[in-house]
Amino acid sequence: LRAAASPGAAVTAPQFPIMAGAGASGRDKWAKAAELKTALGGESGAAAAGELRALLERVLAPAAGPGGGEAAAEALEWCRCLLSGGEPWDSFVQTVRAYDPATLCGLVWTANFVAYRCRTCGISPCMSLCAECFHQGEHAGHDYNMFRSQAGGACDCGDSNVMREAGFCKRHRIKSNSNVPCVPKDLLMMSELVLPQFIFSLIQHLREGYNEPALDLPSEKDLHKILQVLEPHVSFLEDLTKMGGAMRSVLTQVLTSQQFYKDLSSGVGENACAKKSHEKYLIALKGSGLAFPEDKIACGMQEQGAGTSTLAVQGLAGATATSGQGDSSDEEDQDGSQGVGKRKRVKLSSTTKDQSIMDVLKHKCFLEELLFWTIKYEFPQKMVTFLLNMLPDQDYKIAFTKTFVQHYAFIMKTLKKSHESDTMSNRIVHISVQLFSNEELARQVTEECQLLDIMVTVLLYMMESCLIKSELQDEENSLHVVVNCGEALLKNNTYWPLVSDFINILSHQSVAKKFLEDHGLLVTWMNFVSFFQGMNLNKRELNEHVEFESQTYYAAFAAELEACAQPMWGLLSHCKVRETQEYTRNVVRYCLEALQDWFDAINFVDEPAPNQVTFHLPLHRYFAMFLSKAVKCQELDLDTILPDQEMLMKLMIHPLQIQASLSEIHSNMWVRNGLQIKGQAMTYVQSHFCNSMIDPDIYLLQVCASRLDPDYFISSVFERFKVVDLLTMASQHQNTVLDSEHERSMLEGALTFLVLLLSLRLHLGMTDDEILRAEMVAQLCMNDRTHKNPNPKSGIVPGSLSFESVLSAVADFKAPVFEPGGSMQQGMYTPKAEVWDKEFDPVMVILRTVYRRDVQSAMDRYTAFLKQSGKFPGNPWPPYKKRTPLHPSYKGLIKLLHCKTLHIVLFTLLYKILMDHQNLSEHVLCMVLYLIELGLENSPEQESDEEESAGGQERCHDSWFPGSNLVSNMRHFINYVRVRVPETAPEVKREPPASTSSDGLASSQNSGTAQVFSLVAERRKKFQEIINRNTSEANQVVRPKTSMKWSAPGATPQLTTAILEVKESILSLLIKLHHKLSGKQNSYYPPWLDDVDVLIHPEIPRYSHGDGMTAVERILLKAAVQSRLNKRIIEEICRKVTPPVPPKKISSAEKKTLDKEERRQKARERQQKLLAEFASRQKSFMETAMDVESPDADIAMEVATSEQHVSEAIYDCVICGQSGPSTEDRPTGLVVLLQASSVLGQCRNSTEPKKLPTTEEEQIYPWDTCAALHDVRLSTLQRYFKDSSCLQAVSIGWEGGVYVQTCGHTLHIDCHKSYMESLRNDQVLQGFSVDKGEFTCPLCRQFANSVLPCYPGNNVERSLWQSHSNKCMQDLVQEVEDLQEQLGTFPVSISSETNLSKEMESVMKDIKSTTQKKYTDYSKSPGSPDNDFLFMYSVARTNLELELVHRGGNLCSGGASTAGKRSCLNQLFHVLAMHMRLYSIDSAYNPWRKLTQPIQDKNSELVSEELPEVPVLYRDVSSLLLIQILTMPQPLHKEHFTCIIKVLFTLLYTQALAALSVKCSAEDRMAWKESEALKKNTSSGEKSWEVLLGHVITELSKGKIYEEGETEELTAVNPDSVECYLQQFCLPFLRITSLLQHHLFGGDLPSCQEAEEFTVLASCLGLLPPFQSAHQFTSASCLDWPVPAFDMISQWCSELASFADRHPDKVKALLIQEPKWDLPRLLQLPDNYNTIFQYYHRKTCTVCTKVPKDPAVCLVCGTFVCLKGLCCKQQSYCECVLHSQNCGAGTGIFLLINASVIIIIRGHRFCLWGSVYLDAHGEEDRDLRRGKPLYICKERYKVLEQQWVSHTFDHINKRWGPHYNGL
């Protein structure tokens, strides 16, 4: 913004003194505005207007210098004041809104907005609705979907041109023009005066800011700067448009009025600022190449220099230079048309049309210049939105559309230069789709503005900028130019917006008709299409592999599909009825002209250049598709529009070349061209392209075949496929054009192509529904399909009416099933049985397969069906399917089946197969039989048997067969054949030919020797005949031979002629083949001899499925049915074969070779089978090994199953394969995966699962989770008690605990180290990071990251398992204490450094580093040993608790652990114990003493200054258990274990009583106290809970415990409920203990009912004396007090009492409560995905308060996060990764709102898990591409939850990748 504030700001001297300077305060502004408004209404209006103008000029002048921002705000403030005439802005807005007559919604949205499209209500396919209108309309049951807008769009609700009125929403249904009151004149009076100047100031800003860039590089920064400054201005305009119709019409008037524009912007007048900006405007026009020709020199002719045609040249857009330069003349200038490389310029159809495109940019109103700048600035989003927001105004819509069309050429140029062409394309389409979808509007613009001319011309010019010389055919002299697919224009699809507009307007009938009627346009369009004809030419590499594989073919295929095929389909859709015949004639005519030009340009004669192929022949395809339409819909006579024979021969060459090349590519003849050539071959037949590519090609070949000489056509085919030399009777031959290894597959290719050609009926008579059905069947036969792609042909969209009905007719729906391995299934459709039976069509399958393996897959499925249904047991051949009848126009196609050339080929091949020549396969035989059968099915009727028997034509001596009818030729015997063979061949006999004249092959006219029948020679002869039909000297003309047929004279070995005795006919060969296939003599017996009916009703199901023999039988039967002679001859042959005649000899030799071949084949099959079996075994092993739930899936898991009597556990190392014990110096270890887990922390104490919030009201608070409560408890304890004792009173690890799991395989630790080394050096990309110690188990490939050393010695201490020792309790207690005292003295191993102890230390390090520091440090003094101590026993606790969760929260199921063989707790315990014993517990603080000995002196405690120890009753008993066990010397004796449990149980029981006492009411407490006093001294007092409870209450009453407030009462305190409470309180401890005992000492867990779990576990642990009878059981009977109970209890309670004196409020809170944790669950999701989507996808993020681009929500806690959002990044961690660490200690489960999929983050890796929402067809909709309604799949969600709880994400999901903290 360089212009200084203009000196002449106030020009007109005002009559009123201007009080308001630019900086007037707010109140002044409103006052001034009100005053002006009144004045304008009064008589001195003109003066007031002048004043207003002056004021505005000053306020709005392009602001000087840096204060731009404030000045802009100030200016807008003024505008608001002035517009509203001094009243408050909001009330003004309300007032104007009241006058809104608009019935259209017109809401404009930008990219990524979520909108809806309803096909039921839409008239135009582009119709879209905003979410609000959609939900308010009635679309239930319609075919609608939600979509994410790519380019932006606008809501069409209320626009009846685009959608049916039934779909309008409630708001836009009313036709409201009548009842809206008129707008009062003075309301918008100010607007009419202010807005022109406001808009002009905006344009001035734009002019000022634009600097014509040097060297065509717009300085992006400058442009963005200007746009930022102008943001508020445009937003202000946008707000105005939202005020409704009244304001819009004012804006329209301002924008389109030419008067305003003239007055303000012509640059006349003394306002310097305006002048300057006008000059800049002219410069900008000029720079755009829009002003010329005088100032062409000024333009610098830079475009000319570049050698492209200047766009300025043919005047695509030359603006008459605007005022001040005089009108420039508009003459056409042609000297620029010869560009570089003699490029052939395309002359446009007529110069007059160009005139109109030329003087385009003469801007006459604000709207036009505004659009000009919008384009110049590359469509800033805000401007686009403003321009679109105005569209509901009808006048504006028309004016804007015309302006847009007028600027079309300019748009194209800007687009081509743009650096951000993608963004720009989207914005362009955002606008154009709104304008051109409306048929009425499109028609109007077409008529008034020559829209079609402009579009076609612009497209043509656009492509002209990237043409290169075509190298097809004649490289030197070719005149043809094609687009260069490597240019950005094509590579980046820059042409897309223009083509898409073109397709859009062609969808309107009225527009398309104009196009089809306009010959000039058609010529231009064909020129355009011919640019693509032959692009991306491939040349076969013959020597070495290409260095650089170009990927340009993507661009080429996309360009042909988008720029050629889609407009073609658009045009074809309007040629459906007879009346449109004329259009087809036009297109065909100009298409043929273009083709003829093309043939001339590439110098094409009759032979295609070798080793070249292009897949792009759009002209051929236009021609073909219009022909097809003409016959199918318009009843045109085909012959009237077909060209002459010569042209047909040329037309067929290139499509045929493609078919042959496909075969070559599949035969690996193009391997040196790299993978991309395979990619092209696949794309060509791929579902989105096939009906614009291969289908038209094959159809065109069918048309040519039906009109050309059949012998010529057939021989052309074999020559193109290079297998002519193979078709000889001789056993050896030389092929000059093909290596022998390719011969077989090329021959298969040629025959398969003929079968396709002769049996496809897609364009030859099938109805649309039949086609749809055939397509669907073919797709379903290859593989089961999901609903979205049984048939993705672009012509037939799922959702078309017949789609569903056909689908349900041919397929059954299989609901998605679930495999435990976790592989997700989708709902699939599978073919019905009758489809396999009657409709399976291998030909269609071959046509539609991208990969050859799909054909095999279809055959395998077919075989399986036949086996299952019992129709055929063996290996069937592809079934023969009857075809729909041919349309009469194509009857000529049948001639191919009845021509001698084909018969000779068939005869030769049958003979060769019978004689076992090399390079023939079953596939060849299959196709040969298929062709014979096709011939029999389609035989010309007229010939009768009798006529033929006359030997009239036998004299024709150069022919093998008498006639051309297959039926009669089949029985014709051929005796001798003359062949050319190498001299070494076995056929060469040195005897003179016997009578050759009668049945030799070739004429002997050219030379002394008779020639072999040569396909090539035949074809040449026919070609000559066709070309020289009118000249008499046919035999003299010799065309230059382009293909070198014979090899050079020096070739070895020499060819010589031999005569072969054959004496066979096709029939006899078939019968012998039958014998050969069956391996038996005389296997064929004519069926009609037994049952004459066979001949009358030949359609017998018995023959429809089967192998080669069945096929032969079927053919012989058909031959016999068609002619009596054939029947007779078959019978004769069968009789003859029987006696032992020479053929027998042949057949025994044949037999040998056959056996050899068969043996080989069988061996090969066996090998295949073995390999397949091996592969499937491996796969199923992989799956089961990954499967958490199956105990039997483990293969080498001898870990926990070693026999009882073995003293040493034996381990197998899976790396070196040796077995042996684990020793101190060579320890063995278990492969383990350590992972931090917060699953336990997610338990809640309510059985009602939490729901995912979907409204503002529902929120989730994490206060009631297990982790939160444990945290609070620990910090409370730490406030009041000594730190070190606090850290032993609880367990941590509810959040971020370390879970250890193993696959059960073991390895030597030194082997593991070398394994890791080799992984480190392996460069292959692995899904894991070796540097972090990650690897996969060498045997089962399960993910792991550490090795847990196995402690030497017995695996499970079974020797020490004694059920009850005889020592008394007191002795045991003493022993335990003594053992603990020995802490300092260890077994030698640990003090000395052995390998084992080193490994144990390193694994301990791993365990520690698995979780984050914040989850291990709880002590107040950092780094204190207490921390480590706490952490270590908590690891044990975490693993026990998690195992409990995996068993469903209780031990009722019993049995060995489901993770039994995979459990590593035993080894883990050893490692932990070894480390725990390094910390000695000071004996004074040893909790064991407090539990087993009453303390003598009470005073010692009170003296100490520091905080007291944690009272015993506040300590967590399970934690104490682990501390006791882990600090004992290992191996532990069973009796000591039991002793520890008994002691701890007494404490637990007392805690239960204390907790219960707090819950009772005061009266109850009194009652218990009294009863206790009575029974206290009875013998069983210590084992009765009533007594003990009373005692606890008495003791606790001494403190102030019961005084604090009321407590929640236990409902009714009857003995049963108390007993139940106590048992529930103790159960968690018993469960943990039982698990621990199971792991330390072996022994199975008993199973039981839930009710008796307590008793069973208690007796299992040895707490219950075995003689207890169950019915009078009480929990107290398990108690076994080491010292008198009452003393102990008194001592424990006194600790509480003394604490209560100091902190009475906290006593109750800290008492251990009855734990009621539910199992961990994920959040419950709503049934319909839309609920989630609508709430979250517009929700703002709490951190950055923006709406995230990729919102995600955590399924564990419901937190809303920005995926990949840089806005919420902290220390290089994006928000999802951060959250996964905080919420799940490194594991996160996120639902991606915009994609409906779930991603899992595990540590530094992530994977896409899949979706738990499926549509009605059981399919996922990733990225919501289809936008169909989705519903929760409960099974999938259960599996997800299961994997989360069991920590098996790593094992089950295979595709992991690193996320680099970027999620």
PDB file of N, CA and C in Angstrom, residues 166 913 1611 1664:
ATOM      1  N   ALA A 166     -40.623 -31.686  -3.369  1.00  0.00           N
ATOM      2  CA  ALA A 166     -40.955 -32.533  -2.223  1.00  0.00           C
ATOM      3  C   ALA A 166     -39.797 -32.591  -1.233  1.00  0.00           C
ATOM      4  N   ILE A 913      -2.155 -81.337 -30.834  1.00  0.00           N
ATOM      5  CA  ILE A 913      -2.408 -81.741 -29.449  1.00  0.00           C
ATOM      6  C   ILE A 913      -2.399 -83.264 -29.351  1.00  0.00           C
ATOM      7  N   THR A1611     -28.591 -51.109  55.141  1.00  0.00           N
ATOM      8  CA  THR A1611     -30.059 -51.127  55.192  1.00  0.00           C
ATOM      9  C   THR A1611     -30.589 -51.869  56.419  1.00  0.00           C
ATOM     10  N   LEU A1664      -9.224 -72.884  55.643  1.00  0.00           N
ATOM     11  CA  LEU A1664     -10.366 -73.608  56.203  1.00  0.00           C
ATOM     12  C   LEU A1664      -9.899 -74.985  56.646  1.00  0.00           C
TER      13      LEU A1664
END
